[in-house]
PDB file of N, CA and C in Angstrom:
ATOM      1  N   MET G 270      33.429  17.457 -50.682  1.00 58.00           N
ATOM      2  CA  MET G 270      32.792  18.345 -49.750  1.00 58.00           C
ATOM      3  C   MET G 270      31.939  17.536 -48.754  1.00 58.00           C
ATOM      4  N   ARG G 271      32.068  17.866 -47.503  1.00 66.00           N
ATOM      5  CA  ARG G 271      31.411  17.119 -46.445  1.00 66.00           C
ATOM      6  C   ARG G 271      30.073  17.757 -46.078  1.00 66.00           C
ATOM      7  N   ASP G 272      29.066  16.910 -45.834  1.00 67.00           N
ATOM      8  CA  ASP G 272      27.744  17.396 -45.426  1.00 67.00           C
ATOM      9  C   ASP G 272      27.690  17.398 -43.899  1.00 67.00           C
ATOM     10  N   ASP G 273      27.540  18.547 -43.258  1.00 73.00           N
ATOM     11  CA  ASP G 273      27.578  18.663 -41.801  1.00 73.00           C
ATOM     12  C   ASP G 273      26.187  18.673 -41.158  1.00 73.00           C
ATOM     13  N   ARG G 274      25.195  18.216 -41.860  1.00 79.00           N
ATOM     14  CA  ARG G 274      23.861  18.155 -41.263  1.00 79.00           C
ATOM     15  C   ARG G 274      23.787  16.933 -40.358  1.00 79.00           C
ATOM     16  N   GLY G 275      23.034  17.041 -39.267  1.00 81.00           N
ATOM     17  CA  GLY G 275      22.879  15.923 -38.341  1.00 81.00           C
ATOM     18  C   GLY G 275      23.537  16.221 -37.005  1.00 81.00           C
ATOM     19  N   PHE G 276      23.553  15.203 -36.164  1.00 84.00           N
ATOM     20  CA  PHE G 276      24.076  15.366 -34.812  1.00 84.00           C
ATOM     21  C   PHE G 276      25.396  14.630 -34.681  1.00 84.00           C
ATOM     22  N   THR G 277      26.237  15.137 -33.824  1.00 89.00           N
ATOM     23  CA  THR G 277      27.497  14.447 -33.550  1.00 89.00           C
ATOM     24  C   THR G 277      27.246  13.377 -32.499  1.00 89.00           C
ATOM     25  N   LEU G 278      28.186  12.495 -32.336  1.00 91.00           N
ATOM     26  CA  LEU G 278      28.071  11.427 -31.351  1.00 91.00           C
ATOM     27  C   LEU G 278      27.981  12.001 -29.930  1.00 91.00           C
ATOM     28  N   VAL G 279      28.708  13.035 -29.651  1.00 93.00           N
ATOM     29  CA  VAL G 279      28.679  13.665 -28.325  1.00 93.00           C
ATOM     30  C   VAL G 279      27.292  14.234 -28.036  1.00 93.00           C
ATOM     31  N   GLU G 280      26.671  14.854 -29.004  1.00 92.00           N
ATOM     32  CA  GLU G 280      25.327  15.404 -28.813  1.00 92.00           C
ATOM     33  C   GLU G 280      24.313  14.293 -28.551  1.00 92.00           C
ATOM     34  N   LEU G 281      24.408  13.206 -29.288  1.00 94.00           N
ATOM     35  CA  LEU G 281      23.480  12.087 -29.091  1.00 94.00           C
ATOM     36  C   LEU G 281      23.664  11.452 -27.716  1.00 94.00           C
ATOM     37  N   VAL G 282      24.905  11.255 -27.306  1.00 96.00           N
ATOM     38  CA  VAL G 282      25.169  10.664 -25.994  1.00 96.00           C
ATOM     39  C   VAL G 282      24.673  11.593 -24.888  1.00 96.00           C
ATOM     40  N   THR G 283      24.842  12.885 -25.052  1.00 96.00           N
ATOM     41  CA  THR G 283      24.365  13.854 -24.062  1.00 96.00           C
ATOM     42  C   THR G 283      22.845  13.794 -23.928  1.00 96.00           C
ATOM     43  N   VAL G 284      22.155  13.742 -25.040  1.00 96.00           N
ATOM     44  CA  VAL G 284      20.686  13.659 -25.017  1.00 96.00           C
ATOM     45  C   VAL G 284      20.240  12.357 -24.358  1.00 96.00           C
ATOM     46  N   LEU G 285      20.883  11.250 -24.690  1.00 97.00           N
ATOM     47  CA  LEU G 285      20.529   9.965 -24.081  1.00 97.00           C
ATOM     48  C   LEU G 285      20.801   9.967 -22.575  1.00 97.00           C
ATOM     49  N   ALA G 286      21.880  10.596 -22.150  1.00 98.00           N
ATOM     50  CA  ALA G 286      22.186  10.674 -20.723  1.00 98.00           C
ATOM     51  C   ALA G 286      21.128  11.488 -19.986  1.00 98.00           C
ATOM     52  N   ILE G 287      20.686  12.581 -20.578  1.00 98.00           N
ATOM     53  CA  ILE G 287      19.644  13.405 -19.958  1.00 98.00           C
ATOM     54  C   ILE G 287      18.334  12.627 -19.873  1.00 98.00           C
ATOM     55  N   ILE G 288      17.987  11.919 -20.928  1.00 98.00           N
ATOM     56  CA  ILE G 288      16.760  11.109 -20.922  1.00 98.00           C
ATOM     57  C   ILE G 288      16.854  10.017 -19.860  1.00 98.00           C
ATOM     58  N   ALA G 289      17.998   9.357 -19.753  1.00 98.00           N
ATOM     59  CA  ALA G 289      18.183   8.310 -18.742  1.00 98.00           C
ATOM     60  C   ALA G 289      18.047   8.880 -17.332  1.00 98.00           C
ATOM     61  N   LEU G 290      18.584  10.058 -17.105  1.00 98.00           N
ATOM     62  CA  LEU G 290      18.471  10.703 -15.799  1.00 98.00           C
ATOM     63  C   LEU G 290      17.013  11.024 -15.468  1.00 98.00           C
ATOM     64  N   LEU G 291      16.276  11.537 -16.435  1.00 98.00           N
ATOM     65  CA  LEU G 291      14.861  11.848 -16.215  1.00 98.00           C
ATOM     66  C   LEU G 291      14.047  10.587 -15.938  1.00 98.00           C
ATOM     67  N   VAL G 292      14.348   9.511 -16.648  1.00 98.00           N
ATOM     68  CA  VAL G 292      13.653   8.237 -16.414  1.00 98.00           C
ATOM     69  C   VAL G 292      13.964   7.717 -15.014  1.00 98.00           C
ATOM     70  N   ALA G 293      15.210   7.817 -14.582  1.00 97.00           N
ATOM     71  CA  ALA G 293      15.588   7.362 -13.242  1.00 97.00           C
ATOM     72  C   ALA G 293      14.859   8.155 -12.161  1.00 97.00           C
ATOM     73  N   ILE G 294      14.756   9.451 -12.336  1.00 97.00           N
ATOM     74  CA  ILE G 294      14.040  10.286 -11.368  1.00 97.00           C
ATOM     75  C   ILE G 294      12.558   9.929 -11.350  1.00 97.00           C
ATOM     76  N   ALA G 295      11.966   9.744 -12.518  1.00 97.00           N
ATOM     77  CA  ALA G 295      10.544   9.391 -12.599  1.00 97.00           C
ATOM     78  C   ALA G 295      10.285   8.027 -11.967  1.00 97.00           C
ATOM     79  N   LEU G 296      11.163   7.074 -12.206  1.00 97.00           N
ATOM     80  CA  LEU G 296      10.994   5.732 -11.650  1.00 97.00           C
ATOM     81  C   LEU G 296      11.100   5.755 -10.130  1.00 97.00           C
ATOM     82  N   ALA G 297      12.048   6.500  -9.603  1.00 96.00           N
ATOM     83  CA  ALA G 297      12.188   6.608  -8.150  1.00 96.00           C
ATOM     84  C   ALA G 297      10.943   7.237  -7.531  1.00 96.00           C
ATOM     85  N   SER G 298      10.412   8.243  -8.166  1.00 96.00           N
ATOM     86  CA  SER G 298       9.202   8.894  -7.677  1.00 96.00           C
ATOM     87  C   SER G 298       8.009   7.938  -7.730  1.00 96.00           C
ATOM     88  N   TYR G 299       7.923   7.162  -8.787  1.00 97.00           N
ATOM     89  CA  TYR G 299       6.832   6.196  -8.940  1.00 97.00           C
ATOM     90  C   TYR G 299       6.890   5.141  -7.835  1.00 97.00           C
ATOM     91  N   VAL G 300       8.068   4.596  -7.590  1.00 95.00           N
ATOM     92  CA  VAL G 300       8.224   3.563  -6.560  1.00 95.00           C
ATOM     93  C   VAL G 300       7.851   4.120  -5.189  1.00 95.00           C
ATOM     94  N   THR G 301       8.275   5.336  -4.904  1.00 95.00           N
ATOM     95  CA  THR G 301       7.945   5.971  -3.627  1.00 95.00           C
ATOM     96  C   THR G 301       6.440   6.160  -3.487  1.00 95.00           C
ATOM     97  N   SER G 302       5.782   6.596  -4.534  1.00 97.00           N
ATOM     98  CA  SER G 302       4.337   6.822  -4.455  1.00 97.00           C
ATOM     99  C   SER G 302       3.567   5.511  -4.336  1.00 97.00           C
ATOM    100  N   VAL G 303       4.038   4.449  -4.968  1.00 94.00           N
ATOM    101  CA  VAL G 303       3.375   3.144  -4.840  1.00 94.00           C
ATOM    102  C   VAL G 303       3.502   2.635  -3.405  1.00 94.00           C
ATOM    103  N   ARG G 304       4.680   2.760  -2.815  1.00 93.00           N
ATOM    104  CA  ARG G 304       4.869   2.329  -1.418  1.00 93.00           C
ATOM    105  C   ARG G 304       3.970   3.129  -0.475  1.00 93.00           C
ATOM    106  N   TYR G 305       3.898   4.432  -0.677  1.00 95.00           N
ATOM    107  CA  TYR G 305       3.059   5.282   0.161  1.00 95.00           C
ATOM    108  C   TYR G 305       1.585   4.886   0.014  1.00 95.00           C
ATOM    109  N   THR G 306       1.160   4.645  -1.215  1.00 95.00           N
ATOM    110  CA  THR G 306      -0.233   4.291  -1.472  1.00 95.00           C
ATOM    111  C   THR G 306      -0.601   2.963  -0.824  1.00 95.00           C
ATOM    112  N   THR G 307       0.269   1.963  -0.935  1.00 94.00           N
ATOM    113  CA  THR G 307      -0.040   0.671  -0.315  1.00 94.00           C
ATOM    114  C   THR G 307      -0.068   0.788   1.205  1.00 94.00           C
ATOM    115  N   ARG G 308       0.814   1.612   1.776  1.00 94.00           N
ATOM    116  CA  ARG G 308       0.819   1.808   3.227  1.00 94.00           C
ATOM    117  C   ARG G 308      -0.478   2.483   3.680  1.00 94.00           C
ATOM    118  N   MET G 309      -0.940   3.476   2.926  1.00 95.00           N
ATOM    119  CA  MET G 309      -2.174   4.176   3.280  1.00 95.00           C
ATOM    120  C   MET G 309      -3.402   3.280   3.097  1.00 95.00           C
ATOM    121  N   LEU G 310      -3.406   2.455   2.059  1.00 94.00           N
ATOM    122  CA  LEU G 310      -4.519   1.530   1.841  1.00 94.00           C
ATOM    123  C   LEU G 310      -4.576   0.492   2.953  1.00 94.00           C
ATOM    124  N   CYS G 311      -3.428  -0.001   3.365  1.00 95.00           N
ATOM    125  CA  CYS G 311      -3.377  -0.954   4.474  1.00 95.00           C
ATOM    126  C   CYS G 311      -3.912  -0.306   5.753  1.00 95.00           C
ATOM    127  N   ALA G 312      -3.511   0.929   6.008  1.00 94.00           N
ATOM    128  CA  ALA G 312      -3.991   1.642   7.200  1.00 94.00           C
ATOM    129  C   ALA G 312      -5.503   1.853   7.137  1.00 94.00           C
ATOM    130  N   ALA G 313      -6.019   2.167   5.965  1.00 94.00           N
ATOM    131  CA  ALA G 313      -7.469   2.359   5.805  1.00 94.00           C
ATOM    132  C   ALA G 313      -8.212   1.048   6.055  1.00 94.00           C
ATOM    133  N   ASN G 314      -7.674  -0.050   5.557  1.00 94.00           N
ATOM    134  CA  ASN G 314      -8.297  -1.356   5.796  1.00 94.00           C
ATOM    135  C   ASN G 314      -8.303  -1.685   7.288  1.00 94.00           C
ATOM    136  N   ARG G 315      -7.189  -1.414   7.969  1.00 94.00           N
ATOM    137  CA  ARG G 315      -7.110  -1.693   9.408  1.00 94.00           C
ATOM    138  C   ARG G 315      -8.083  -0.816  10.188  1.00 94.00           C
ATOM    139  N   ARG G 316      -8.219   0.453   9.795  1.00 93.00           N
ATOM    140  CA  ARG G 316      -9.203   1.328  10.457  1.00 93.00           C
ATOM    141  C   ARG G 316     -10.621   0.805  10.241  1.00 93.00           C
ATOM    142  N   GLY G 317     -10.883   0.285   9.046  1.00 94.00           N
ATOM    143  CA  GLY G 317     -12.202  -0.281   8.763  1.00 94.00           C
ATOM    144  C   GLY G 317     -12.520  -1.463   9.666  1.00 94.00           C
ATOM    145  N   PHE G 318     -11.522  -2.310   9.916  1.00 94.00           N
ATOM    146  CA  PHE G 318     -11.731  -3.439  10.825  1.00 94.00           C
ATOM    147  C   PHE G 318     -11.970  -2.957  12.251  1.00 94.00           C
ATOM    148  N   THR G 319     -11.264  -1.925  12.664  1.00 93.00           N
ATOM    149  CA  THR G 319     -11.445  -1.397  14.015  1.00 93.00           C
ATOM    150  C   THR G 319     -12.844  -0.798  14.175  1.00 93.00           C
ATOM    151  N   ARG G 320     -13.316  -0.083  13.167  1.00 94.00           N
ATOM    152  CA  ARG G 320     -14.689   0.458  13.208  1.00 94.00           C
ATOM    153  C   ARG G 320     -15.718  -0.675  13.218  1.00 94.00           C
ATOM    154  N   SER G 321     -15.463  -1.697  12.417  1.00 95.00           N
ATOM    155  CA  SER G 321     -16.376  -2.840  12.374  1.00 95.00           C
ATOM    156  C   SER G 321     -16.418  -3.552  13.719  1.00 95.00           C
ATOM    157  N   ALA G 322     -15.297  -3.585  14.414  1.00 94.00           N
ATOM    158  CA  ALA G 322     -15.265  -4.208  15.739  1.00 94.00           C
ATOM    159  C   ALA G 322     -16.142  -3.442  16.720  1.00 94.00           C
ATOM    160  N   SER G 323     -16.190  -2.131  16.587  1.00 94.00           N
ATOM    161  CA  SER G 323     -17.060  -1.330  17.454  1.00 94.00           C
ATOM    162  C   SER G 323     -18.524  -1.661  17.197  1.00 94.00           C
ATOM    163  N   ILE G 324     -18.878  -1.822  15.936  1.00 94.00           N
ATOM    164  CA  ILE G 324     -20.254  -2.195  15.587  1.00 94.00           C
ATOM    165  C   ILE G 324     -20.562  -3.593  16.111  1.00 94.00           C
ATOM    166  N   PHE G 325     -19.620  -4.524  15.922  1.00 95.00           N
ATOM    167  CA  PHE G 325     -19.779  -5.892  16.417  1.00 95.00           C
ATOM    168  C   PHE G 325     -20.023  -5.880  17.923  1.00 95.00           C
ATOM    169  N   THR G 326     -19.214  -5.113  18.648  1.00 94.00           N
ATOM    170  CA  THR G 326     -19.332  -5.041  20.106  1.00 94.00           C
ATOM    171  C   THR G 326     -20.691  -4.481  20.518  1.00 94.00           C
ATOM    172  N   ALA G 327     -21.156  -3.472  19.820  1.00 95.00           N
ATOM    173  CA  ALA G 327     -22.458  -2.880  20.144  1.00 95.00           C
ATOM    174  C   ALA G 327     -23.601  -3.853  19.870  1.00 95.00           C
ATOM    175  N   GLU G 328     -23.491  -4.635  18.812  1.00 94.00           N
ATOM    176  CA  GLU G 328     -24.572  -5.560  18.447  1.00 94.00           C
ATOM    177  C   GLU G 328     -24.542  -6.869  19.231  1.00 94.00           C
ATOM    178  N   HIS G 329     -23.438  -7.175  19.893  1.00 93.00           N
ATOM    179  CA  HIS G 329     -23.311  -8.447  20.610  1.00 93.00           C
ATOM    180  C   HIS G 329     -23.141  -8.243  22.119  1.00 93.00           C
ATOM    181  N   ASN G 330     -23.879  -7.298  22.669  1.00 92.00           N
ATOM    182  CA  ASN G 330     -23.910  -7.067  24.118  1.00 92.00           C
ATOM    183  C   ASN G 330     -22.524  -6.932  24.730  1.00 92.00           C
ATOM    184  N   SER G 331     -21.719  -6.067  24.163  1.00 90.00           N
ATOM    185  CA  SER G 331     -20.364  -5.749  24.645  1.00 90.00           C
ATOM    186  C   SER G 331     -19.368  -6.899  24.532  1.00 90.00           C
ATOM    187  N   THR G 332     -19.708  -7.918  23.756  1.00 91.00           N
ATOM    188  CA  THR G 332     -18.754  -8.998  23.497  1.00 91.00           C
ATOM    189  C   THR G 332     -17.835  -8.556  22.371  1.00 91.00           C
ATOM    190  N   GLN G 333     -16.544  -8.633  22.610  1.00 92.00           N
ATOM    191  CA  GLN G 333     -15.582  -8.205  21.601  1.00 92.00           C
ATOM    192  C   GLN G 333     -15.278  -9.345  20.629  1.00 92.00           C
ATOM    193  N   PRO G 334     -14.975  -9.013  19.382  1.00 94.00           N
ATOM    194  CA  PRO G 334     -14.625 -10.066  18.420  1.00 94.00           C
ATOM    195  C   PRO G 334     -13.309 -10.735  18.811  1.00 94.00           C
ATOM    196  N   ALA G 335     -13.288 -12.058  18.746  1.00 93.00           N
ATOM    197  CA  ALA G 335     -12.084 -12.803  19.123  1.00 93.00           C
ATOM    198  C   ALA G 335     -11.103 -12.911  17.961  1.00 93.00           C
ATOM    199  N   THR G 336     -11.644 -12.986  16.748  1.00 92.00           N
ATOM    200  CA  THR G 336     -10.788 -13.133  15.566  1.00 92.00           C
ATOM    201  C   THR G 336     -11.245 -12.156  14.486  1.00 92.00           C
ATOM    202  N   LEU G 337     -10.418 -12.005  13.503  1.00 92.00           N
ATOM    203  CA  LEU G 337     -10.760 -11.150  12.366  1.00 92.00           C
ATOM    204  C   LEU G 337     -11.962 -11.724  11.612  1.00 92.00           C
ATOM    205  N   GLU G 338     -12.069 -13.028  11.596  1.00 93.00           N
ATOM    206  CA  GLU G 338     -13.164 -13.703  10.886  1.00 93.00           C
ATOM    207  C   GLU G 338     -14.531 -13.324  11.468  1.00 93.00           C
ATOM    208  N   ASP G 339     -14.584 -12.978  12.742  1.00 94.00           N
ATOM    209  CA  ASP G 339     -15.848 -12.546  13.356  1.00 94.00           C
ATOM    210  C   ASP G 339     -16.394 -11.283  12.703  1.00 94.00           C
ATOM    211  N   LEU G 340     -15.521 -10.518  12.068  1.00 94.00           N
ATOM    212  CA  LEU G 340     -15.929  -9.246  11.465  1.00 94.00           C
ATOM    213  C   LEU G 340     -16.345  -9.377  10.005  1.00 94.00           C
ATOM    214  N   ARG G 341     -16.318 -10.579   9.459  1.00 94.00           N
ATOM    215  CA  ARG G 341     -16.645 -10.787   8.041  1.00 94.00           C
ATOM    216  C   ARG G 341     -17.978 -10.150   7.640  1.00 94.00           C
ATOM    217  N   PRO G 342     -19.062 -10.315   8.406  1.00 94.00           N
ATOM    218  CA  PRO G 342     -20.339  -9.715   7.979  1.00 94.00           C
ATOM    219  C   PRO G 342     -20.341  -8.182   7.991  1.00 94.00           C
ATOM    220  N   TYR G 343     -19.362  -7.586   8.647  1.00 93.00           N
ATOM    221  CA  TYR G 343     -19.341  -6.134   8.810  1.00 93.00           C
ATOM    222  C   TYR G 343     -18.395  -5.420   7.849  1.00 93.00           C
ATOM    223  N   VAL G 344     -17.619  -6.183   7.091  1.00 93.00           N
ATOM    224  CA  VAL G 344     -16.604  -5.588   6.215  1.00 93.00           C
ATOM    225  C   VAL G 344     -16.898  -5.962   4.768  1.00 93.00           C
ATOM    226  N   ARG G 345     -17.092  -4.951   3.944  1.00 92.00           N
ATOM    227  CA  ARG G 345     -17.298  -5.177   2.517  1.00 92.00           C
ATOM    228  C   ARG G 345     -15.969  -5.624   1.902  1.00 92.00           C
ATOM    229  N   ASN G 346     -16.020  -6.557   0.978  1.00 92.00           N
ATOM    230  CA  ASN G 346     -14.814  -7.109   0.337  1.00 92.00           C
ATOM    231  C   ASN G 346     -13.827  -7.618   1.383  1.00 92.00           C
ATOM    232  N   PHE G 347     -14.333  -8.414   2.297  1.00 93.00           N
ATOM    233  CA  PHE G 347     -13.534  -8.896   3.423  1.00 93.00           C
ATOM    234  C   PHE G 347     -12.257  -9.591   2.969  1.00 93.00           C
ATOM    235  N   ASP G 348     -12.365 -10.456   1.961  1.00 93.00           N
ATOM    236  CA  ASP G 348     -11.198 -11.243   1.545  1.00 93.00           C
ATOM    237  C   ASP G 348     -10.050 -10.371   1.053  1.00 93.00           C
ATOM    238  N   SER G 349     -10.352  -9.317   0.320  1.00 92.00           N
ATOM    239  CA  SER G 349      -9.273  -8.441  -0.145  1.00 92.00           C
ATOM    240  C   SER G 349      -8.822  -7.489   0.959  1.00 92.00           C
ATOM    241  N   ALA G 350      -9.733  -7.047   1.805  1.00 93.00           N
ATOM    242  CA  ALA G 350      -9.364  -6.127   2.887  1.00 93.00           C
ATOM    243  C   ALA G 350      -8.542  -6.819   3.966  1.00 93.00           C
ATOM    244  N   ALA G 351      -8.685  -8.121   4.087  1.00 94.00           N
ATOM    245  CA  ALA G 351      -7.971  -8.861   5.132  1.00 94.00           C
ATOM    246  C   ALA G 351      -6.520  -9.141   4.767  1.00 94.00           C
ATOM    247  N   HIS G 352      -6.109  -8.749   3.578  1.00 94.00           N
ATOM    248  CA  HIS G 352      -4.720  -8.944   3.144  1.00 94.00           C
ATOM    249  C   HIS G 352      -4.061  -7.593   2.907  1.00 94.00           C
ATOM    250  N   CYS G 353      -2.813  -7.486   3.333  1.00 94.00           N
ATOM    251  CA  CYS G 353      -2.059  -6.253   3.108  1.00 94.00           C
ATOM    252  C   CYS G 353      -1.810  -6.098   1.611  1.00 94.00           C
ATOM    253  N   PRO G 354      -2.071  -4.930   1.049  1.00 93.00           N
ATOM    254  CA  PRO G 354      -1.864  -4.740  -0.387  1.00 93.00           C
ATOM    255  C   PRO G 354      -0.392  -4.745  -0.799  1.00 93.00           C
ATOM    256  N   ALA G 355       0.521  -4.626   0.162  1.00 91.00           N
ATOM    257  CA  ALA G 355       1.946  -4.582  -0.178  1.00 91.00           C
ATOM    258  C   ALA G 355       2.483  -5.948  -0.578  1.00 91.00           C
ATOM    259  N   ASP G 356       2.094  -7.003   0.154  1.00 90.00           N
ATOM    260  CA  ASP G 356       2.640  -8.321  -0.186  1.00 90.00           C
ATOM    261  C   ASP G 356       1.690  -9.471   0.117  1.00 90.00           C
ATOM    262  N   ASP G 357       0.419  -9.186   0.285  1.00 86.00           N
ATOM    263  CA  ASP G 357      -0.619 -10.196   0.459  1.00 86.00           C
ATOM    264  C   ASP G 357      -0.539 -10.929   1.801  1.00 86.00           C
ATOM    265  N   ARG G 358       0.090 -10.322   2.798  1.00 91.00           N
ATOM    266  CA  ARG G 358       0.084 -10.918   4.136  1.00 91.00           C
ATOM    267  C   ARG G 358      -1.307 -10.761   4.735  1.00 91.00           C
ATOM    268  N   LEU G 359      -1.698 -11.723   5.521  1.00 92.00           N
ATOM    269  CA  LEU G 359      -2.985 -11.653   6.197  1.00 92.00           C
ATOM    270  C   LEU G 359      -2.883 -10.674   7.371  1.00 92.00           C
ATOM    271  N   ILE G 360      -3.825  -9.768   7.453  1.00 93.00           N
ATOM    272  CA  ILE G 360      -3.871  -8.834   8.577  1.00 93.00           C
ATOM    273  C   ILE G 360      -4.336  -9.612   9.802  1.00 93.00           C
ATOM    274  N   GLU G 361      -3.701  -9.363  10.927  1.00 93.00           N
ATOM    275  CA  GLU G 361      -4.012 -10.096  12.158  1.00 93.00           C
ATOM    276  C   GLU G 361      -4.894  -9.248  13.068  1.00 93.00           C
ATOM    277  N   TRP G 362      -5.651  -9.923  13.923  1.00 93.00           N
ATOM    278  CA  TRP G 362      -6.527  -9.231  14.851  1.00 93.00           C
ATOM    279  C   TRP G 362      -5.957  -9.330  16.261  1.00 93.00           C
ATOM    280  N   ASP G 363      -5.769  -8.195  16.906  1.00 91.00           N
ATOM    281  CA  ASP G 363      -5.314  -8.136  18.293  1.00 91.00           C
ATOM    282  C   ASP G 363      -6.553  -7.943  19.160  1.00 91.00           C
ATOM    283  N   ALA G 364      -7.050  -9.047  19.724  1.00 88.00           N
ATOM    284  CA  ALA G 364      -8.290  -8.989  20.493  1.00 88.00           C
ATOM    285  C   ALA G 364      -8.121  -8.150  21.760  1.00 88.00           C
ATOM    286  N   ALA G 365      -6.946  -8.182  22.354  1.00 89.00           N
ATOM    287  CA  ALA G 365      -6.725  -7.414  23.583  1.00 89.00           C
ATOM    288  C   ALA G 365      -6.764  -5.909  23.305  1.00 89.00           C
ATOM    289  N   GLY G 366      -6.180  -5.508  22.201  1.00 88.00           N
ATOM    290  CA  GLY G 366      -6.149  -4.087  21.867  1.00 88.00           C
ATOM    291  C   GLY G 366      -7.295  -3.639  20.987  1.00 88.00           C
ATOM    292  N   MET G 367      -8.146  -4.587  20.568  1.00 90.00           N
ATOM    293  CA  MET G 367      -9.278  -4.301  19.676  1.00 90.00           C
ATOM    294  C   MET G 367      -8.825  -3.552  18.426  1.00 90.00           C
ATOM    295  N   GLU G 368      -7.769  -4.064  17.779  1.00 91.00           N
ATOM    296  CA  GLU G 368      -7.292  -3.418  16.564  1.00 91.00           C
ATOM    297  C   GLU G 368      -6.712  -4.446  15.603  1.00 91.00           C
ATOM    298  N   ALA G 369      -6.764  -4.095  14.328  1.00 93.00           N
ATOM    299  CA  ALA G 369      -6.158  -4.924  13.291  1.00 93.00           C
ATOM    300  C   ALA G 369      -4.688  -4.538  13.175  1.00 93.00           C
ATOM    301  N   VAL G 370      -3.829  -5.548  12.981  1.00 93.00           N
ATOM    302  CA  VAL G 370      -2.385  -5.323  12.948  1.00 93.00           C
ATOM    303  C   VAL G 370      -1.811  -5.935  11.678  1.00 93.00           C
ATOM    304  N   CYS G 371      -0.976  -5.166  10.992  1.00 93.00           N
ATOM    305  CA  CYS G 371      -0.279  -5.664   9.806  1.00 93.00           C
ATOM    306  C   CYS G 371       1.174  -5.927  10.185  1.00 93.00           C
ATOM    307  N   THR G 372       1.704  -7.069   9.759  1.00 92.00           N
ATOM    308  CA  THR G 372       3.079  -7.430  10.105  1.00 92.00           C
ATOM    309  C   THR G 372       4.083  -6.987   9.051  1.00 92.00           C
ATOM    310  N   TYR G 373       3.619  -6.330   8.000  1.00 92.00           N
ATOM    311  CA  TYR G 373       4.551  -5.859   6.972  1.00 92.00           C
ATOM    312  C   TYR G 373       5.387  -4.712   7.542  1.00 92.00           C
ATOM    313  N   PRO G 374       6.698  -4.718   7.333  1.00 91.00           N
ATOM    314  CA  PRO G 374       7.545  -3.651   7.886  1.00 91.00           C
ATOM    315  C   PRO G 374       7.110  -2.262   7.412  1.00 91.00           C
ATOM    316  N   GLY G 375       6.941  -1.368   8.353  1.00 87.00           N
ATOM    317  CA  GLY G 375       6.553  -0.002   8.031  1.00 87.00           C
ATOM    318  C   GLY G 375       5.053   0.233   8.028  1.00 87.00           C
ATOM    319  N   HIS G 376       4.263  -0.810   8.230  1.00 85.00           N
ATOM    320  CA  HIS G 376       2.804  -0.654   8.204  1.00 85.00           C
ATOM    321  C   HIS G 376       2.189  -0.642   9.598  1.00 85.00           C
ATOM    322  N   GLN G 377       3.007  -0.624  10.618  1.00 78.00           N
ATOM    323  CA  GLN G 377       2.475  -0.558  11.969  1.00 78.00           C
ATOM    324  C   GLN G 377       2.066   0.882  12.261  1.00 78.00           C
ATOM    325  N   PRO G 378       1.066   1.037  13.121  1.00 67.00           N
ATOM    326  CA  PRO G 378       0.602   2.399  13.428  1.00 67.00           C
ATOM    327  C   PRO G 378       1.630   3.221  14.165  1.00 67.00           C
TER     328      PRO G 378
END
């Protein structure tokens, strides 16, 4: 007499396939949210540099900052803010446009 308790191979494979599909969907969502978060953090850092440049200009008789380094006293955690969180590229300063620029693809304003 055969004992029929337990799962068949087809049932186990079906459950594993469903779990794999759910993991794939969750992973794709996670990667998308990480990319979005790093892009938003980079934009926030660049806005902070632009605001700091306005303060610099006001305190230095309308002289604009020539480099990003000029803004060091005005930016908290300058060393980490000066790098893009996506791949550690240094954020560049556009003196003509008075704005911080990130060269990482997709992080331009």
